[in-house]
Amino acid sequence: MFKKLLVANRGEITIRVLRACRELGIPGVAVYSEADRGALHVRYADEAYCIGPAPALESYLNIPRIIEAAQRAGADAIHPGYGFLSENAAFAAACREAGITFVGPSPEAMRLLGDKVEARRVMRGADVPIAPGTDFIEDPAEAVRAAEEIGYPVLIKAAAGGGGRGIRVVNSRQELDQALETARQEALSAFGNAGVFVEKYLDRVRHVEVQFIADRHGTVVALGERDCSVQRRHQKLVEEAPSPAVTPEIRRRLCEAAARGARAAGYENAGTMEFLLDRDGNFYFLEVNTRLQVEHPVTELVTGVDLVVDQIRVAAGEPLGYTQDDVKMVGHAIECRIVAEDPYNNFLPSVGTITFVREPAGPGIRMESALFQGMEVSVYYDSMIAKLIAWGADRDQAIRRAHRALTEFKVLGVHTNIPFHLQLLEDERFRRGDVHTKFLEQEFRLERTLPTDGIDAAFIAAAVLAAERDRRGLQLQAGTNGTAPAAGWRAAGRVAQVRGGIQYRGMGWR
Amino acid sequence: MFKKLLVANRGEITIRVLRACRELGIPGVAVYSEADRGALHVRYADEAYCIGPAPALESYLNIPRIIEAAQRAGADAIHPGYGFLSENAAFAAACREAGITFVGPSPEAMRLLGDKVEARRVMRGADVPIAPGTDFIEDPAEAVRAAEEIGYPVLIKAAAGGGGRGIRVVNSRQELDQALETARQEALSAFGNAGVFVEKYLDRVRHVEVQFIADRHGTVVALGERDCSVQRRHQKLVEEAPSPAVTPEIRRRLCEAAARGARAAGYENAGTMEFLLDRDGNFYFLEVNTRLQVEHPVTELVTGVDLVVDQIRVAAGEPLGYTQDDVKMVGHAIECRIVAEDPYNNFLPSVGTITFVREPAGPGIRMESALFQGMEVSVYYDSMIAKLIAWGADRDQAIRRAHRALTEFKVLGVHTNIPFHLQLLEDERFRRGDVHTKFLEQEFRLERTLPTDGIDAAFIAAAVLAAERDRRGLQLQAGTNGTAPAAGWRAAGRVAQVRGGIQYRGMGWR
Amino acid sequence: MAVTYQLQIGEEKRTAEVQQDEDGRVRVRLDNRWYDVEVQRINGGEVFSLIVEGESWEFTAVDTPGGFEVIIGPHVYPVAVGGMKTARKAGGAAAGADGTWTLTAPMSGVVVDVYVSQGDQVEQGAVLMVLEAMKMNNELQAQKSGTVQTVHVTKGARVDRGAPLITVA
Amino acid sequence: MAVTYQLQIGEEKRTAEVQQDEDGRVRVRLDNRWYDVEVQRINGGEVFSLIVEGESWEFTAVDTPGGFEVIIGPHVYPVAVGGMKTARKAGGAAAGADGTWTLTAPMSGVVVDVYVSQGDQVEQGAVLMVLEAMKMNNELQAQKSGTVQTVHVTKGARVDRGAPLITVA
């Protein structure tokens, strides 16, 4: 086992990995930018080293500084978390060169799977279903032929893209030439690689992904699927396991495909194979995420596996210790990504100082966060500030618990998307499991209503506050971001309605 | 289902029940003493009513005021939590009389099982193993005969006692007469009932208890056992499920015995049958707790059942909805009761204002508490301030996670027994599962050592604080309770030792 | 002693009277109805507990120009308060005294695109420009219908939080 | 600028020197060894983050007579500080300036039993009396060996928190 492990990341995922280290008895090392000196991940770690100024390019993406910190600390392993350098093959290679174990797949596997065209080729060879499409398109005429054959609409995708970036939808022949040219230029400027390919555009599909983990000794285990269809602009917001649309038979096929694909790619450590699932139960390979995912806890809650502990163990050369037959999914788990943004103002990122925080707890609730009173939510980093994960014996209970926990969650100082999550979990379509990747954008509208009984309570509260100020000079914090009194608000009788099985009365911490 | 539910309790258990209400869509009502106006359970509830002054006799034990609050709120159900009125048959009867459903067994079942001699009789009839002993002792000569037959040491127990109260150990004939007389007088003054009986004293046994739940439709399900052998003066401190000493065969016999006993007592709702388990796998009925237990979460974590939700559902007349065959125990759970007491000063209760609190979270951790910054820990109520519960795929992982979480837990303003829990979880005997009910008192000694590397950090911290004060007038809180600089402390090289599989380095939030 | 305020949330208006007797009991009248009220500030901090005739509410509050934002659970109630002797001065970058409205940068970032020019008519809710920050393109909307009076920035400009971007008259 | 203190935890003693240069860099010497130190108070609150040459420590601290209690994880380090200009006055009920020690009530409660009388010799750790509070009988121990000088209370008495109970000389 490792003598010391450095986490090349920040925020909740760093604490997640440091917790695993502590449970394994491995000293944990944090790195931090100048903006993060007081951050929780720095305080949680046994050791901490500054790796540069606030901008990520100069710190959390700064490979030499991170390797240097690891060497100074005497760390023999680096966990990259997600984001930042986690899918950067050059970083994995730099670790190897420095004699440090990178907790993740080999640089070769990362490179192979990072190229979408190569990845499609490998998966096709491993008999993993892929969407109809092409290899690299060199000649525009080739694209025209392919599109005609596949049928419009089609996608033009950057070979080096990923996570929804570098994708254009083409609806007809007329749009094709222009789209192809633009896509190539964009791909070149964004990824340094002009390679593009054409793929069938699948509509009203679900995003379903399979978590897998592989050790050095030939064991590959698929840990069931997650459903991440609730997205806005390719940004996942809610993930759950199992998928409401996946039958045991589809699950078996998905898991087998993922395991075959991982073997074919020579994959070691944890990874995720993403698929699109259509209404007929057909699924198509999308891409492999060669790292730990944000949403890994939902898999942990239904399988009982500790993915981060297992990542570290297999990176150290230990055998996984369990096989596909040992994997049982029990109950249902759902994750809500809590993001610092203003749901009522076009989901604009919200920055500021957290002046108060109370996180949910109790039965079935797991929180992953690095929140504390006094924390700065800055422009420099991702705006996800916490993950709320709920487990229930069935999907309904998981949703009820998540909803209950959301009502307990209090964050002051920045706006959050908690109101969005509450309404989503109350939505009948979501509660039926009837969503697809465009559901949020096409079918869901955030309400701007205020509960009537809350209106009178707010009036009473304001009257008392006004009287206290006039009498005794009560002091309060100034409003965040100079929020304008929301003109669009209207009162609505949401009280005592029961919608989607969740009663509004009893919203508590009201 | 109920229209509204009142929780006749305070603290974490009230929030536990209110959370279940919110998940079920039932408005929840709190009651509070004048000392608890700002308490979390008051703020969590949809409605809250004051029921009297701080002393429990005048508030949380005040039956008329509680019934009155329920009527004012229009509550049609009352959950008693644990402690206070939870095993008070008169309270259950008062609820029934007021037309309010008591979430718990009938007053008749509570009375029957509250009388230890009666309970022994019922259990004997249901073929539940009981320790050798007598019925009521009227004549001292009878006690002498019984003790000779059973063999010393024996126990003299108050029929109306429970939870370890009203018990005397008698080692020889010489002590018997005096002990009998004293026991009777004590029983009369403590419980208003002089009835006593003689029972075999079992040494080096484990406390093992079976959780069961019964509905109105004849279904009784035993949810496996909990092991609560880690006790100090009959006060449980750590509970786990399953018991390290219980084999599947013993578990089957325990569960069958508990279910038979519950049926024989005409029991409805959740209850716990306590047993002593000897080293040969023999178990003996101790008593039935006719309420929700403090330690119910460990059962919830390994079975996936929500006991409080099920209590409410069966109290409303719903069928339980699952049977004995559906119950599967998955993994291992362990609970640490966090108590406001000074482990280094004879476990004296510690009172004061919580000036800072940070609760653990992350993988496998469930917190149940009502803690908040500014909370008063007062002399009026029980000194347990939180429960930390950890789940792991096996016992070792559950212990590692609990230990990791304990290192994260920070409470300022009162002393807590967190250092005790840390040392217990590091103890080799505990980690082997080799404990009994007298383990803490006879075999465990809390160390008063300070880690050496912490000493230099503390010196540096103090030097910097002194310089900051001299330069800039740094202000700090004054020490709690005027704690005297502990003379008994000594430095010890605990760093980097590995004991009981847990490494000290990486103690974090160090 | 009693004080009276004019309160407004969106379209809803109330006249409120607050009475406090010697032993600290508080009563609040909203229009014609009196409520027995108990308020407690928790630990001198951000959180208040309010019990209105048995109903338990937890709220936090912040100052806004001309009143308070009362935050109850996930909901923010913007309450305009008339009649307060010690109200925070109205004003600020957002709403000019002259009836203009200025879009200010909600965070530091780079102007990716500006969709309007001086003299354009815009509707409330229309996207005026795109600001890149936190690795995302953020569309900034008009909170007022009117005519674009000034465009303070150009495409590609780096702006700090709070910087004026576009003024609508 | 540098200041020097004499520090003690139990048997362990150090001489500490604290240096701060213009750009805020802090160095601390413990006896003969210098450490590069970074301290940050989190949000002006209870918690400090300390990094000593890469080792990360989180601590909280409270004032005690003659020094600080530094709390790191579950451990309380009572640090006596000599040489501080602005030390909190020594004294308090617990440790008399005259070398006596007085047991004070750690909480309000009822005296259930007193095991010692004036003139008794007691060892450190001996149980002196039993106080009932929080539904429990609490045994109170001597924190000093010596002779019982005064017993301030009798069996059955109700005592408030902080009340003197027994003085040992």
XYZ file of C-alpha atoms in Angstrom, chain B residues 2-492:
491
model
C -52.711 10.579 10.183
C -53.634 14.193 9.565
C -51.042 15.540 11.986
C -48.545 13.991 14.383
C -47.161 15.400 17.641
C -43.797 14.291 18.992
C -43.807 14.268 22.804
C -40.062 14.610 23.154
C -37.085 16.848 22.440
C -33.610 16.649 20.902
C -32.394 14.373 18.139
C -35.168 11.805 18.397
C -37.804 14.467 17.848
C -36.071 15.574 14.677
C -35.777 11.916 13.659
C -39.552 11.503 13.948
C -40.313 14.872 12.326
C -38.133 13.881 9.379
C -40.181 10.730 8.945
C -43.346 12.846 9.089
C -42.058 15.168 6.423
C -41.165 12.234 4.179
C -44.660 10.858 4.687
C -46.278 14.254 4.053
C -47.722 14.454 7.586
C -47.485 17.861 9.309
C -45.379 17.511 12.453
C -45.956 19.190 15.811
C -43.286 19.803 18.448
C -43.695 20.560 22.119
C -41.085 22.399 24.126
C -40.177 23.493 27.610
C -39.303 27.099 28.313
C -35.616 26.112 28.191
C -36.017 24.796 24.636
C -37.668 27.748 22.878
C -34.799 28.089 20.402
C -34.068 24.367 20.068
C -33.765 22.758 16.674
C -36.748 20.446 17.134
C -38.968 23.504 17.624
C -37.688 25.090 14.452
C -37.949 21.886 12.440
C -41.603 21.357 13.292
C -44.555 22.783 11.381
C -46.161 23.716 14.675
C -44.766 24.089 18.181
C -46.392 24.532 21.578
C -44.855 25.380 24.931
C -45.773 22.834 27.605
C -44.147 24.245 30.719
C -40.951 25.152 32.563
C -37.559 23.547 32.070
C -37.773 20.659 34.592
C -38.994 17.591 32.721
C -41.604 16.793 35.376
C -43.334 20.044 34.522
C -43.006 19.781 30.728
C -41.895 16.665 28.857
C -43.407 14.438 31.558
C -46.521 16.592 31.908
C -49.254 14.399 30.410
C -52.141 16.902 30.589
C -50.148 19.677 28.928
C -49.019 17.386 26.132
C -52.521 16.072 25.453
C -53.762 19.675 25.502
C -51.132 20.721 22.953
C -52.110 17.810 20.706
C -55.752 18.795 20.901
C -55.009 22.432 20.215
C -52.958 21.477 17.164
C -55.534 18.976 16.001
C -52.997 16.143 16.058
C -54.483 12.674 15.737
C -51.292 10.824 16.638
C -48.519 11.166 19.220
C -45.055 9.646 18.932
C -43.339 9.452 22.316
C -39.725 9.010 21.142
C -37.596 7.289 23.802
C -37.194 8.192 27.463
C -39.678 10.624 29.035
C -43.186 9.146 28.621
C -42.317 6.527 26.036
C -42.829 3.526 28.335
C -45.525 5.126 30.455
C -48.702 3.070 30.080
C -50.739 5.835 31.701
C -49.687 8.197 28.924
C -50.624 5.699 26.240
C -53.976 5.287 27.991
C -54.456 9.072 28.197
C -53.844 9.329 24.458
C -56.395 6.614 23.759
C -58.896 8.351 26.012
C -58.375 11.629 24.149
C -58.986 9.845 20.860
C -55.377 10.210 19.781
C -53.349 7.298 18.421
C -50.291 6.519 20.515
C -47.511 5.389 18.172
C -46.445 2.352 20.163
C -47.916 -0.729 21.797
C -51.188 -0.767 23.720
C -51.193 0.324 27.379
C -52.038 -3.286 28.227
C -48.957 -4.669 26.494
C -46.817 -1.952 28.090
C -48.122 -2.817 31.570
C -47.686 -6.523 31.049
C -44.104 -6.220 29.842
C -43.236 -3.455 32.289
C -43.675 -5.967 35.122
C -40.530 -8.120 34.950
C -42.070 -11.080 36.753
C -45.114 -11.047 34.480
C -42.887 -10.628 31.457
C -40.797 -13.646 32.511
C -43.989 -15.655 32.879
C -45.261 -14.710 29.422
C -41.910 -15.440 27.831
C -41.590 -18.777 29.569
C -45.011 -19.633 28.184
C -43.883 -18.639 24.708
C -40.843 -20.885 25.016
C -38.430 -17.949 25.138
C -35.356 -18.935 27.179
C -35.220 -17.114 30.490
C -32.468 -17.095 33.094
C -33.065 -19.484 36.023
C -34.985 -17.586 38.684
C -38.176 -17.103 40.612
C -41.504 -15.355 40.484
C -42.273 -12.750 43.157
C -40.488 -13.497 46.390
C -42.824 -13.172 49.365
C -40.904 -15.116 51.949
C -37.139 -14.595 52.492
C -36.780 -18.358 52.984
C -37.996 -18.792 49.429
C -35.184 -16.527 48.233
C -32.634 -18.576 50.143
C -33.909 -21.822 48.600
C -33.939 -20.310 45.135
C -30.440 -18.881 45.477
C -29.045 -22.224 46.685
C -30.706 -23.998 43.811
C -29.536 -21.501 41.172
C -26.106 -21.079 42.707
C -24.441 -17.821 43.784
C -23.923 -15.145 42.641
C -27.555 -14.262 42.052
C -29.387 -11.036 41.259
C -32.230 -9.541 43.187
C -34.276 -7.526 40.746
C -37.161 -5.127 41.178
C -40.196 -6.357 39.226
C -40.925 -2.796 38.139
C -37.306 -1.928 37.274
C -35.780 -1.811 33.866
C -32.814 -0.526 31.895
C -30.444 -1.762 34.582
C -32.154 0.028 37.459
C -33.266 -1.812 40.601
C -30.707 -4.624 40.453
C -28.455 -5.939 43.250
C -25.783 -8.603 42.940
C -25.669 -11.099 45.838
C -22.476 -13.116 46.096
C -23.238 -15.355 49.072
C -25.798 -16.484 51.619
C -24.398 -13.932 54.103
C -25.380 -11.013 51.901
C -28.819 -12.286 50.964
C -31.118 -11.189 53.806
C -29.781 -7.682 53.952
C -29.799 -7.349 50.134
C -33.370 -8.583 49.909
C -34.578 -6.087 52.474
C -32.702 -3.190 50.887
C -33.866 -4.154 47.408
C -37.497 -4.171 48.506
C -37.250 -0.779 50.130
C -35.443 0.672 47.150
C -37.939 -0.816 44.729
C -40.799 0.621 46.740
C -39.305 4.099 46.839
C -38.043 4.100 43.258
C -40.908 2.367 41.461
C -43.771 2.414 43.991
C -43.751 -1.370 43.960
C -41.855 -3.547 46.453
C -42.024 -6.690 44.305
C -38.664 -8.360 43.778
C -37.469 -11.652 42.361
C -34.285 -13.687 42.212
C -32.430 -14.448 39.006
C -29.164 -16.180 38.118
C -26.266 -13.746 37.773
C -24.553 -14.292 34.450
C -20.953 -13.165 34.180
C -18.967 -12.099 31.115
C -22.057 -12.126 28.942
C -22.997 -9.941 26.013
C -26.029 -7.707 25.776
C -27.789 -8.724 22.585
C -31.223 -7.446 21.638
C -33.658 -8.185 18.850
C -35.608 -5.427 17.117
C -39.082 -6.474 16.098
C -42.117 -4.800 14.647
C -45.682 -6.038 14.531
C -48.717 -4.769 12.683
C -52.424 -5.051 13.488
C -52.875 -7.796 10.930
C -50.862 -10.500 12.608
C -47.495 -9.905 10.969
C -44.529 -9.926 13.330
C -41.068 -9.418 11.851
C -37.781 -9.656 13.752
C -35.158 -7.364 12.210
C -32.089 -9.153 13.517
C -30.028 -8.359 16.560
C -27.981 -5.504 17.930
C -25.022 -5.949 20.249
C -24.888 -3.375 23.041
C -22.247 -4.910 25.276
C -20.178 -1.728 25.501
C -21.796 -0.152 28.536
C -20.768 1.873 31.520
C -22.987 1.490 34.594
C -25.730 -0.072 32.421
C -25.520 2.939 30.093
C -25.049 1.797 26.496
C -22.336 3.701 24.689
C -21.678 1.760 21.498
C -24.116 -0.479 19.658
C -23.644 -2.524 16.547
C -25.478 -4.801 14.159
C -24.953 -7.617 13.594
C -23.357 -8.905 16.797
C -19.840 -10.268 16.284
C -20.845 -13.175 18.548
C -24.031 -14.196 16.800
C -23.905 -16.920 14.171
C -26.669 -17.302 11.591
C -28.007 -20.195 13.657
C -28.105 -18.179 16.882
C -29.673 -15.295 14.940
C -32.426 -17.545 13.679
C -33.159 -18.767 17.206
C -33.029 -15.222 18.633
C -35.382 -13.854 15.999
C -37.828 -16.717 16.375
C -37.831 -16.325 20.146
C -38.441 -12.571 19.901
C -41.286 -13.026 17.428
C -42.907 -15.725 19.606
C -42.581 -13.488 22.651
C -44.071 -10.496 20.871
C -47.025 -12.555 19.699
C -47.585 -13.963 23.172
C -47.667 -10.440 24.613
C -50.172 -9.275 21.995
C -47.626 -6.725 20.897
C -48.226 -4.181 18.157
C -45.713 -1.622 16.772
C -41.926 -1.599 17.287
C -40.244 -3.120 20.299
C -36.968 -4.612 21.415
C -36.389 -7.858 23.243
C -33.205 -7.772 25.273
C -31.191 -10.924 25.973
C -27.963 -11.882 27.657
C -25.814 -14.094 25.468
C -23.198 -16.340 27.058
C -19.993 -17.666 25.526
C -21.644 -20.951 24.593
C -24.300 -19.272 22.471
C -27.047 -19.651 25.079
C -29.259 -16.622 25.464
C -31.633 -15.575 28.213
C -34.545 -13.140 28.103
C -33.880 -9.928 30.005
C -36.729 -7.511 29.257
C -38.762 -5.926 26.482
C -38.332 -2.240 25.705
C -41.757 -1.171 24.547
C -40.577 1.775 22.472
C -38.159 2.954 19.801
C -34.575 2.556 21.006
C -31.803 5.116 20.882
C -29.813 2.620 18.817
C -32.490 1.855 16.207
C -30.392 3.367 13.357
C -27.901 0.474 13.325
C -30.763 -1.879 12.506
C -32.017 0.528 9.853
C -28.616 0.679 8.181
C -28.179 -3.081 7.865
C -31.788 -3.940 6.965
C -32.776 -0.888 4.900
C -35.979 -0.587 6.925
C -37.173 2.834 8.135
C -38.380 1.928 11.612
C -39.999 5.263 12.398
C -41.902 5.381 9.120
C -43.023 1.805 9.742
C -44.046 2.633 13.322
C -46.258 5.420 12.027
C -47.679 3.270 9.240
C -48.595 0.329 11.458
C -50.000 2.684 14.122
C -52.303 4.014 11.382
C -53.472 0.459 10.764
C -51.526 -0.203 7.604
C -50.083 -3.668 7.070
C -46.317 -3.853 7.542
C -45.901 -4.852 3.910
C -42.979 -7.225 4.354
C -42.384 -10.530 6.069
C -39.580 -12.276 7.903
C -38.307 -13.762 4.654
C -37.820 -10.288 3.163
C -35.392 -9.255 5.898
C -31.750 -9.364 4.808
C -28.919 -7.936 6.843
C -26.340 -6.297 4.565
C -22.985 -5.142 5.906
C -22.330 -3.883 9.390
C -23.352 -0.766 11.329
C -22.009 0.767 14.496
C -23.297 3.640 16.596
C -21.316 5.879 18.961
C -23.356 7.849 21.455
C -21.801 11.275 21.795
C -22.335 12.442 25.344
C -21.563 15.814 26.901
C -19.288 14.597 29.664
C -15.647 14.852 30.605
C -13.988 11.513 29.913
C -10.876 12.649 31.766
C -12.757 13.702 34.852
C -14.712 10.592 35.789
C -17.212 11.143 32.948
C -18.848 14.043 34.758
C -21.658 15.595 32.766
C -20.520 18.770 31.063
C -22.896 21.672 30.625
C -22.542 24.933 28.751
C -23.144 26.671 25.455
C -21.991 25.056 22.225
C -19.741 27.723 20.717
C -18.784 25.766 17.618
C -19.862 22.537 16.059
C -18.821 20.652 12.964
C -20.445 17.301 12.391
C -18.918 14.466 10.387
C -20.267 13.435 6.987
C -19.258 11.484 3.910
C -19.320 7.823 2.896
C -21.155 5.521 5.259
C -21.843 8.147 7.915
C -25.265 8.968 9.288
C -25.596 11.675 11.911
C -28.552 12.061 14.229
C -28.344 15.191 16.334
C -30.054 18.417 17.248
C -26.821 20.346 17.675
C -26.339 23.930 16.627
C -23.994 26.742 17.480
C -25.499 28.565 20.436
C -27.268 25.510 21.863
C -27.364 25.229 25.635
C -26.465 21.843 27.087
C -28.333 22.126 30.366
C -28.617 20.096 33.544
C -32.278 19.457 32.905
C -32.061 16.789 30.250
C -30.115 13.781 29.154
C -26.508 14.525 28.271
C -26.457 12.584 24.967
C -26.050 15.280 22.316
C -25.585 13.280 19.115
C -25.384 9.841 17.588
C -22.749 8.986 15.033
C -23.630 5.896 13.021
C -21.365 4.283 10.453
C -22.145 1.608 7.903
C -19.493 -0.554 6.270
C -19.471 -3.564 3.981
C -17.993 -5.431 6.952
C -17.317 -4.738 10.625
C -13.773 -3.566 9.996
C -14.893 -0.970 7.483
C -17.709 0.212 9.741
C -15.210 0.727 12.562
C -12.729 2.526 10.299
C -15.425 4.830 9.027
C -16.740 5.541 12.519
C -13.200 6.285 13.667
C -12.570 8.551 10.692
C -15.827 10.387 11.349
C -15.004 10.821 15.042
C -11.779 12.578 14.043
C -13.892 15.054 12.043
C -16.337 15.790 14.843
C -15.648 19.100 16.548
C -17.688 20.402 19.437
C -16.554 23.400 21.458
C -18.139 24.682 24.639
C -18.709 21.379 26.396
C -16.552 18.328 26.909
C -17.574 15.205 25.031
C -16.698 11.539 25.159
C -15.256 11.592 21.619
C -11.763 10.720 22.950
C -13.263 7.682 24.657
C -14.863 6.494 21.419
C -11.643 6.977 19.466
C -9.687 4.876 21.911
C -12.387 2.224 22.094
C -12.466 1.841 18.323
C -8.668 1.462 18.380
C -8.786 -1.152 21.126
C -7.699 -4.592 19.948
C -10.194 -6.425 22.114
C -13.039 -4.352 20.776
C -11.801 -4.790 17.232
C -11.763 -8.545 17.740
C -15.328 -8.261 19.040
C -14.146 -9.660 22.351
C -16.169 -7.640 24.847
C -18.848 -8.237 27.476
C -21.121 -6.019 29.523
C -18.456 -5.380 32.183
C -15.676 -4.817 29.655
C -15.549 -1.052 30.083
C -15.611 -1.162 33.851
C -13.220 -4.064 34.311
C -10.855 -4.147 31.369
C -10.742 -0.775 29.628
C -8.774 2.227 30.797
C -8.893 5.573 29.047
C -5.413 6.814 28.257
C -4.386 10.317 29.141
C -1.734 10.691 26.503
C -1.023 13.445 24.029
C 0.497 12.660 20.623
C 4.086 13.932 20.443
C 3.852 15.579 17.058
C 0.796 17.437 18.321
C 2.851 18.774 21.227
C 5.159 20.753 18.976
C 2.234 21.960 16.875
C 0.517 23.102 20.067
C 3.679 24.896 21.168
C 3.901 26.672 17.832
C 0.198 27.531 17.927
C 0.522 28.954 21.450
C 3.601 30.982 20.510
C 1.799 32.485 17.531
C -1.316 33.194 19.608
C 0.778 34.884 22.298
C 2.529 37.034 19.705
C -0.786 37.931 18.057
C -2.225 38.938 21.394
C 0.774 41.017 22.359
C 0.787 42.717 18.971
C -2.804 43.052 17.992
C -4.849 42.144 21.039
C -6.191 38.839 19.685
C -9.387 37.858 21.506
C -10.327 34.266 22.314
C -13.120 32.623 24.235
C -12.401 31.904 27.870
C -11.848 28.242 28.736
C -14.900 26.147 29.562
C -15.644 25.145 33.111
C -12.404 26.690 34.314
C -10.694 23.453 33.356
C -7.543 23.043 35.375
C -4.434 22.343 33.305
C -4.610 18.562 33.477
C -1.861 17.426 35.800
C -2.255 13.817 34.736
C -1.385 14.418 31.097
C 1.771 13.069 29.683
C 3.211 13.115 26.231
C 3.324 9.810 24.436
